[in-house]
């Protein structure tokens, strides 16, 4: 019974690993197709669509205004597809290059990146600073599930803990990060976070990591299959041993039964012989003869 349960559990694990293996392969293929183009999520795509349509005709200063609008637009946190638009790409070779770099920063960078190279970007409005801080929290949440307040204060260049908690609450209400504030331990506990744009240079790394994980799953799968073979062999040997023992027990029972029958027959024979055995002692008729003749034996 235990062997059957083990085999059932192993089969379940194999099924799960096979499903994961198929899922990873699909993800690898999808990422390989994305290597030349960043594709935002469905919700982000819907919100970004109107700006993509405008970007097809906007050039120069109009494209700059479009960038300013999209950077403060609520609900938009991915910018890779807009960054790939030809009219936006052209800005990088003009006097409007800082705005192209700013859009690139919002697509892939963090607030600390902005502070390190502040002179390369145009001045940010409060709304832009707020959104870039939101994106910075998203980036941290993709790497850590428990983010200390101290790290958030440093990365966001904030001094006031109350302002930090208000910012985190705004992020949670915007549904780009899900989690809770752990005020006792001074940290943000992350349950879910929105995915940001993927740098083209990072796609090969992601594919490599997924491929290594896929190879590991394949190795585990092979090991489990080998364990199944061993378990089946043990099961067969167990059944053979069980049958052998049952046969031996059956043979012993037959021998004991036969011996018991022989013993009963011998006992019955003894009883019969004991009953039929004649007495060998002769009766004493000598005295009887004298008495009958009227004489007494001579002393």
Tab-separated table of C-alpha atoms in Angstrom:
chain	number	residue	atom	x	y	z
A	1	UNK	CA	0.000	0.000	0.000
A	2	UNK	CA	2.835	2.374	0.886
A	3	UNK	CA	4.536	1.690	-2.448
A	4	UNK	CA	1.331	2.583	-4.307
A	5	UNK	CA	1.129	5.903	-2.430
A	6	UNK	CA	4.755	6.684	-3.224
A	7	UNK	CA	4.216	5.978	-6.909
A	8	UNK	CA	1.083	8.168	-6.927
A	9	UNK	CA	2.946	11.064	-5.300
A	10	UNK	CA	5.863	10.716	-7.688
A	11	UNK	CA	3.507	10.673	-10.678
A	12	UNK	CA	1.868	13.880	-9.397
A	13	UNK	CA	5.257	15.574	-9.077
A	14	UNK	CA	6.169	14.501	-12.604
A	15	UNK	CA	2.940	15.964	-13.952
A	16	UNK	CA	3.596	19.283	-12.192
A	17	UNK	CA	7.179	19.441	-13.461
A	18	UNK	CA	6.097	18.607	-17.014
A	19	UNK	CA	3.514	21.408	-16.923
A	20	UNK	CA	6.124	23.816	-15.568
A	21	UNK	CA	8.559	22.659	-18.233
A	22	UNK	CA	6.035	23.398	-20.997
A	23	UNK	CA	5.222	26.780	-19.441
A	24	UNK	CA	8.900	27.768	-19.263
A	25	UNK	CA	9.504	26.744	-22.865
A	26	UNK	CA	6.588	28.919	-23.951
A	27	UNK	CA	7.990	31.815	-21.952
A	28	UNK	CA	11.407	31.330	-23.544
A	29	UNK	CA	9.913	31.395	-27.027
A	30	UNK	CA	7.892	34.471	-26.157
A	31	UNK	CA	10.937	36.293	-24.795
A	32	UNK	CA	12.940	35.369	-27.873
A	33	UNK	CA	10.241	36.908	-30.040
A	34	UNK	CA	10.383	40.026	-27.847
A	35	UNK	CA	14.131	40.430	-28.330
A	36	UNK	CA	13.634	43.067	-31.027
A	37	UNK	CA	10.573	44.713	-29.485
A	38	UNK	CA	9.342	45.437	-25.981
A	39	UNK	CA	5.657	44.578	-25.534
A	40	UNK	CA	3.770	46.053	-22.552
A	41	UNK	CA	1.068	44.232	-20.654
A	42	UNK	CA	-2.521	44.239	-21.896
A	43	UNK	CA	-3.773	46.901	-19.462
A	44	UNK	CA	-0.777	49.128	-20.082
A	45	UNK	CA	-1.184	48.642	-23.824
A	46	UNK	CA	-4.788	49.837	-23.646
A	47	UNK	CA	-3.866	52.994	-21.727
A	48	UNK	CA	-0.867	53.682	-23.931
A	49	UNK	CA	-2.699	53.174	-27.227
A	50	UNK	CA	-3.884	56.779	-27.639
A	51	UNK	CA	-0.348	58.092	-27.169
A	52	UNK	CA	1.022	55.600	-29.669
A	53	UNK	CA	-1.476	56.828	-32.261
A	54	UNK	CA	-0.445	60.449	-31.639
A	55	UNK	CA	3.239	59.531	-31.814
A	56	UNK	CA	2.832	58.369	-35.416
A	57	UNK	CA	2.343	61.952	-36.552
A	58	UNK	CA	3.971	64.023	-33.783
A	59	UNK	CA	7.481	65.286	-34.514
A	60	UNK	CA	9.946	67.633	-32.869
A	61	UNK	CA	8.363	69.864	-30.249
A	62	UNK	CA	5.025	68.056	-30.613
A	63	UNK	CA	6.708	64.764	-29.769
A	64	UNK	CA	8.304	66.409	-26.724
A	65	UNK	CA	4.890	67.571	-25.502
A	66	UNK	CA	3.594	64.053	-26.033
A	67	UNK	CA	6.400	62.685	-23.849
A	68	UNK	CA	5.599	65.209	-21.118
A	69	UNK	CA	1.958	64.179	-21.160
A	70	UNK	CA	2.570	60.438	-21.068
A	71	UNK	CA	5.057	60.718	-18.191
A	72	UNK	CA	2.412	62.225	-15.911
A	73	UNK	CA	-0.594	60.319	-17.286
A	74	UNK	CA	-2.216	58.244	-14.519
A	75	UNK	CA	-2.117	54.488	-14.906
A	76	UNK	CA	0.728	54.358	-17.440
A	77	UNK	CA	3.910	52.762	-16.118
A	78	UNK	CA	5.387	51.167	-19.262
A	79	UNK	CA	6.951	53.211	-22.026
A	80	UNK	CA	8.991	50.779	-24.112
A	81	UNK	CA	6.676	50.671	-27.112
A	82	UNK	CA	6.409	54.462	-27.239
A	83	UNK	CA	10.194	54.651	-26.979
A	84	UNK	CA	10.456	52.469	-30.109
A	85	UNK	CA	8.264	54.745	-32.246
A	86	UNK	CA	10.286	56.232	-35.165
A	87	UNK	CA	9.301	59.842	-34.432
A	88	UNK	CA	10.362	59.419	-30.801
A	89	UNK	CA	13.634	57.787	-31.847
A	90	UNK	CA	14.420	60.785	-34.044
A	91	UNK	CA	14.472	63.062	-31.008
A	92	UNK	CA	17.690	61.437	-29.812
A	93	UNK	CA	19.580	63.089	-32.692
A	94	UNK	CA	18.137	66.580	-32.128
A	95	UNK	CA	18.187	69.310	-29.476
A	96	UNK	CA	15.315	67.402	-27.850
A	97	UNK	CA	17.590	64.495	-26.958
A	98	UNK	CA	17.226	65.121	-23.159
A	99	UNK	CA	13.512	64.327	-23.448
A	100	UNK	CA	14.249	61.109	-25.281
A	101	UNK	CA	16.702	60.203	-22.506
A	102	UNK	CA	14.056	61.130	-19.949
A	103	UNK	CA	11.565	58.750	-21.544
A	104	UNK	CA	14.299	56.092	-21.566
A	105	UNK	CA	14.847	56.740	-17.828
A	106	UNK	CA	11.151	56.237	-17.059
A	107	UNK	CA	11.134	53.030	-19.102
A	108	UNK	CA	14.162	51.383	-17.504
A	109	UNK	CA	15.673	53.553	-14.764
A	110	UNK	CA	15.068	54.571	-11.160
A	111	UNK	CA	15.053	57.755	-9.132
A	112	UNK	CA	18.641	57.165	-8.015
A	113	UNK	CA	19.680	56.946	-11.678
A	114	UNK	CA	18.087	60.342	-12.200
A	115	UNK	CA	19.965	61.834	-9.256
A	116	UNK	CA	23.281	60.408	-10.477
A	117	UNK	CA	22.877	61.984	-13.937
A	118	UNK	CA	20.553	64.882	-13.188
A	119	UNK	CA	22.306	67.252	-15.598
A	120	UNK	CA	21.465	65.014	-18.585
A	121	UNK	CA	17.713	65.356	-18.087
A	122	UNK	CA	15.280	68.247	-18.172
A	123	UNK	CA	13.853	69.456	-14.885
A	124	UNK	CA	11.154	67.157	-13.546
A	125	UNK	CA	7.766	68.347	-12.388
A	126	UNK	CA	6.427	67.128	-9.017
A	127	UNK	CA	4.119	64.711	-10.857
A	128	UNK	CA	7.066	63.279	-12.800
A	129	UNK	CA	9.107	62.901	-9.618
A	130	UNK	CA	6.201	61.122	-7.964
A	131	UNK	CA	5.772	58.661	-10.842
A	132	UNK	CA	9.508	57.972	-11.078
A	133	UNK	CA	9.497	57.168	-7.373
A	134	UNK	CA	6.560	54.808	-7.981
A	135	UNK	CA	8.566	53.072	-10.689
A	136	UNK	CA	11.565	52.849	-8.358
A	137	UNK	CA	9.452	51.039	-5.751
A	138	UNK	CA	8.278	48.653	-8.488
A	139	UNK	CA	11.897	47.912	-9.453
A	140	UNK	CA	12.837	47.231	-5.822
A	141	UNK	CA	9.764	45.025	-5.366
A	142	UNK	CA	10.792	42.836	-8.303
A	143	UNK	CA	14.057	42.033	-6.508
A	144	UNK	CA	12.991	41.880	-2.859
A	145	UNK	CA	9.861	40.690	-1.083
A	146	UNK	CA	10.647	42.599	2.103
A	147	UNK	CA	12.054	46.084	1.475
A	148	UNK	CA	13.390	47.940	4.537
A	149	UNK	CA	12.241	51.507	5.011
A	150	UNK	CA	15.881	52.557	5.254
A	151	UNK	CA	16.551	51.299	1.739
A	152	UNK	CA	13.426	52.953	0.366
A	153	UNK	CA	14.361	56.281	1.961
A	154	UNK	CA	17.808	56.091	0.401
A	155	UNK	CA	16.674	55.011	-3.085
A	156	UNK	CA	13.862	57.577	-3.174
A	157	UNK	CA	15.936	60.376	-1.620
A	158	UNK	CA	13.352	60.976	1.109
A	159	UNK	CA	13.892	62.003	4.717
A	160	UNK	CA	10.425	61.842	6.224
A	161	UNK	CA	9.062	58.416	7.145
A	162	UNK	CA	5.491	59.684	7.057
A	163	UNK	CA	5.901	60.874	3.469
A	164	UNK	CA	7.411	57.521	2.544
A	165	UNK	CA	4.440	55.604	3.936
A	166	UNK	CA	2.037	57.948	2.104
A	167	UNK	CA	3.925	57.283	-1.116
A	168	UNK	CA	3.747	53.512	-0.567
A	169	UNK	CA	0.010	53.760	0.091
A	170	UNK	CA	-0.385	55.654	-3.221
A	171	UNK	CA	1.530	52.882	-4.979
A	172	UNK	CA	-0.713	50.211	-3.442
A	173	UNK	CA	-3.876	52.141	-4.375
A	174	UNK	CA	-2.538	52.472	-7.940
A	175	UNK	CA	-2.365	48.625	-7.929
A	176	UNK	CA	1.169	48.513	-9.271
A	177	UNK	CA	2.371	46.928	-6.022
A	178	UNK	CA	0.373	44.790	-3.620
A	179	UNK	CA	1.543	44.270	-0.098
A	180	UNK	CA	1.382	45.711	3.390
A	181	UNK	CA	3.304	48.067	5.613
A	182	UNK	CA	5.096	46.413	8.506
A	183	UNK	CA	5.575	49.420	10.771
A	184	UNK	CA	6.888	47.342	13.669
A	185	UNK	CA	9.813	46.007	11.617
A	186	UNK	CA	10.042	49.091	9.394
A	187	UNK	CA	9.602	47.443	6.004
A	188	UNK	CA	7.304	46.947	3.020
A	189	UNK	CA	6.180	43.339	2.503
A	190	UNK	CA	5.470	42.707	-1.184
A	191	UNK	CA	2.916	40.193	-2.452
A	192	UNK	CA	2.753	41.292	-6.095
A	193	UNK	CA	4.278	43.921	-8.354
A	194	UNK	CA	3.744	45.191	-11.863
A	195	UNK	CA	6.352	44.234	-14.448
A	196	UNK	CA	8.383	47.061	-15.943
A	197	UNK	CA	9.789	47.373	-19.454
A	198	UNK	CA	12.524	44.891	-20.267
A	199	UNK	CA	15.786	46.190	-21.616
A	200	UNK	CA	16.753	44.486	-24.884
A	201	UNK	CA	20.112	43.629	-23.313
A	202	UNK	CA	18.358	41.835	-20.437
A	203	UNK	CA	16.273	39.508	-22.615
A	204	UNK	CA	19.179	37.157	-23.322
A	205	UNK	CA	19.911	36.977	-19.581
A	206	UNK	CA	16.275	36.164	-18.804
A	207	UNK	CA	16.201	33.508	-21.519
A	208	UNK	CA	19.404	31.996	-20.123
A	209	UNK	CA	18.005	31.895	-16.577
A	210	UNK	CA	14.775	30.282	-17.759
A	211	UNK	CA	16.734	27.797	-19.882
A	212	UNK	CA	18.869	26.823	-16.897
A	213	UNK	CA	15.746	26.385	-14.799
A	214	UNK	CA	14.226	24.300	-17.578
A	215	UNK	CA	17.340	22.113	-17.709
A	216	UNK	CA	17.184	21.674	-13.939
A	217	UNK	CA	13.549	20.583	-14.218
A	218	UNK	CA	14.521	18.085	-16.902
A	219	UNK	CA	17.252	16.667	-14.646
A	220	UNK	CA	14.830	16.368	-11.733
A	221	UNK	CA	12.290	14.745	-14.047
A	222	UNK	CA	14.822	12.146	-15.182
A	223	UNK	CA	15.784	11.415	-11.575
A	224	UNK	CA	12.148	10.959	-10.618
A	225	UNK	CA	11.574	8.613	-13.547
A	226	UNK	CA	14.566	6.569	-12.394
A	227	UNK	CA	13.084	6.462	-8.913
A	228	UNK	CA	9.812	5.229	-10.398
A	229	UNK	CA	11.648	2.423	-12.163
A	230	UNK	CA	13.341	1.471	-8.885
A	231	UNK	CA	10.016	1.661	-7.044
A	232	UNK	CA	8.361	-0.590	-9.627
A	233	UNK	CA	11.253	-3.047	-9.365
A	234	UNK	CA	10.926	-3.070	-5.572
A	235	UNK	CA	7.199	-3.601	-5.941
A	236	UNK	CA	7.698	-6.587	-8.274
A	237	UNK	CA	10.303	-8.090	-5.944
A	238	UNK	CA	7.961	-7.548	-2.996
A	239	UNK	CA	5.113	-9.280	-4.804
A	240	UNK	CA	7.360	-12.186	-5.792
A	241	UNK	CA	8.617	-12.551	-2.224
A	242	UNK	CA	5.070	-12.370	-0.917
A	243	UNK	CA	3.955	-15.099	-3.350
A	244	UNK	CA	6.942	-17.248	-2.407
A	245	UNK	CA	6.176	-16.909	1.287
A	246	UNK	CA	2.502	-17.709	0.685
A	247	UNK	CA	3.493	-20.826	-1.279
A	248	UNK	CA	5.842	-21.955	1.486
A	249	UNK	CA	3.189	-21.341	4.136
A	250	UNK	CA	0.684	-23.307	2.075
A	251	UNK	CA	3.148	-26.200	1.709
A	252	UNK	CA	3.873	-26.201	5.438
A	253	UNK	CA	0.142	-26.264	6.195
A	254	UNK	CA	-0.324	-29.240	3.880
A	255	UNK	CA	2.567	-31.106	5.512
A	256	UNK	CA	1.229	-30.386	9.001
A	257	UNK	CA	-2.228	-31.502	7.953
A	258	UNK	CA	-0.853	-34.711	6.439
A	259	UNK	CA	1.201	-35.412	9.561
A	260	UNK	CA	-1.833	-34.798	11.731
A	261	UNK	CA	-3.876	-37.227	9.648
A	262	UNK	CA	-1.119	-39.881	9.880
A	263	UNK	CA	-0.929	-39.393	13.643
A	264	UNK	CA	-4.696	-39.831	13.975
A	265	UNK	CA	-4.586	-43.028	11.916
A	266	UNK	CA	-1.825	-44.499	14.078
A	267	UNK	CA	-3.720	-43.633	17.246
A	268	UNK	CA	-6.899	-45.228	15.929
A	269	UNK	CA	-4.972	-48.354	14.991
A	270	UNK	CA	-3.497	-48.597	18.477
A	271	UNK	CA	-6.916	-48.270	20.032
A	272	UNK	CA	-8.297	-51.029	17.798
A	273	UNK	CA	-5.409	-53.346	18.585
A	274	UNK	CA	-5.755	-52.657	22.282
A	275	UNK	CA	-9.399	-53.643	22.216
A	276	UNK	CA	-8.915	-56.798	20.134
A	277	UNK	CA	-5.771	-58.172	21.956
A	278	UNK	CA	-6.593	-61.595	23.743
A	279	UNK	CA	-5.574	-62.313	27.395
A	280	UNK	CA	-2.589	-64.740	27.655
A	281	UNK	CA	-3.200	-65.705	31.387
A	282	UNK	CA	-4.626	-69.319	31.839
A	283	UNK	CA	-7.376	-69.823	34.392
A	284	UNK	CA	-6.547	-71.800	37.638
A	285	UNK	CA	-8.697	-75.008	37.423
A	286	UNK	CA	-6.638	-77.250	39.715
A	287	UNK	CA	-8.309	-76.414	42.973
A	288	UNK	CA	-11.616	-76.401	41.331
A	289	UNK	CA	-11.223	-80.049	40.291
A	290	UNK	CA	-10.512	-81.269	43.799
A	291	UNK	CA	-13.421	-79.415	45.244
A	292	UNK	CA	-15.771	-80.820	42.744
A	293	UNK	CA	-14.580	-84.419	43.604
A	294	UNK	CA	-15.098	-83.857	47.316
A	295	UNK	CA	-11.486	-83.851	48.179
A	296	UNK	CA	-9.184	-81.294	49.532
A	297	UNK	CA	-5.737	-80.817	48.283
A	298	UNK	CA	-2.983	-82.387	50.394
A	299	UNK	CA	-0.974	-79.888	52.293
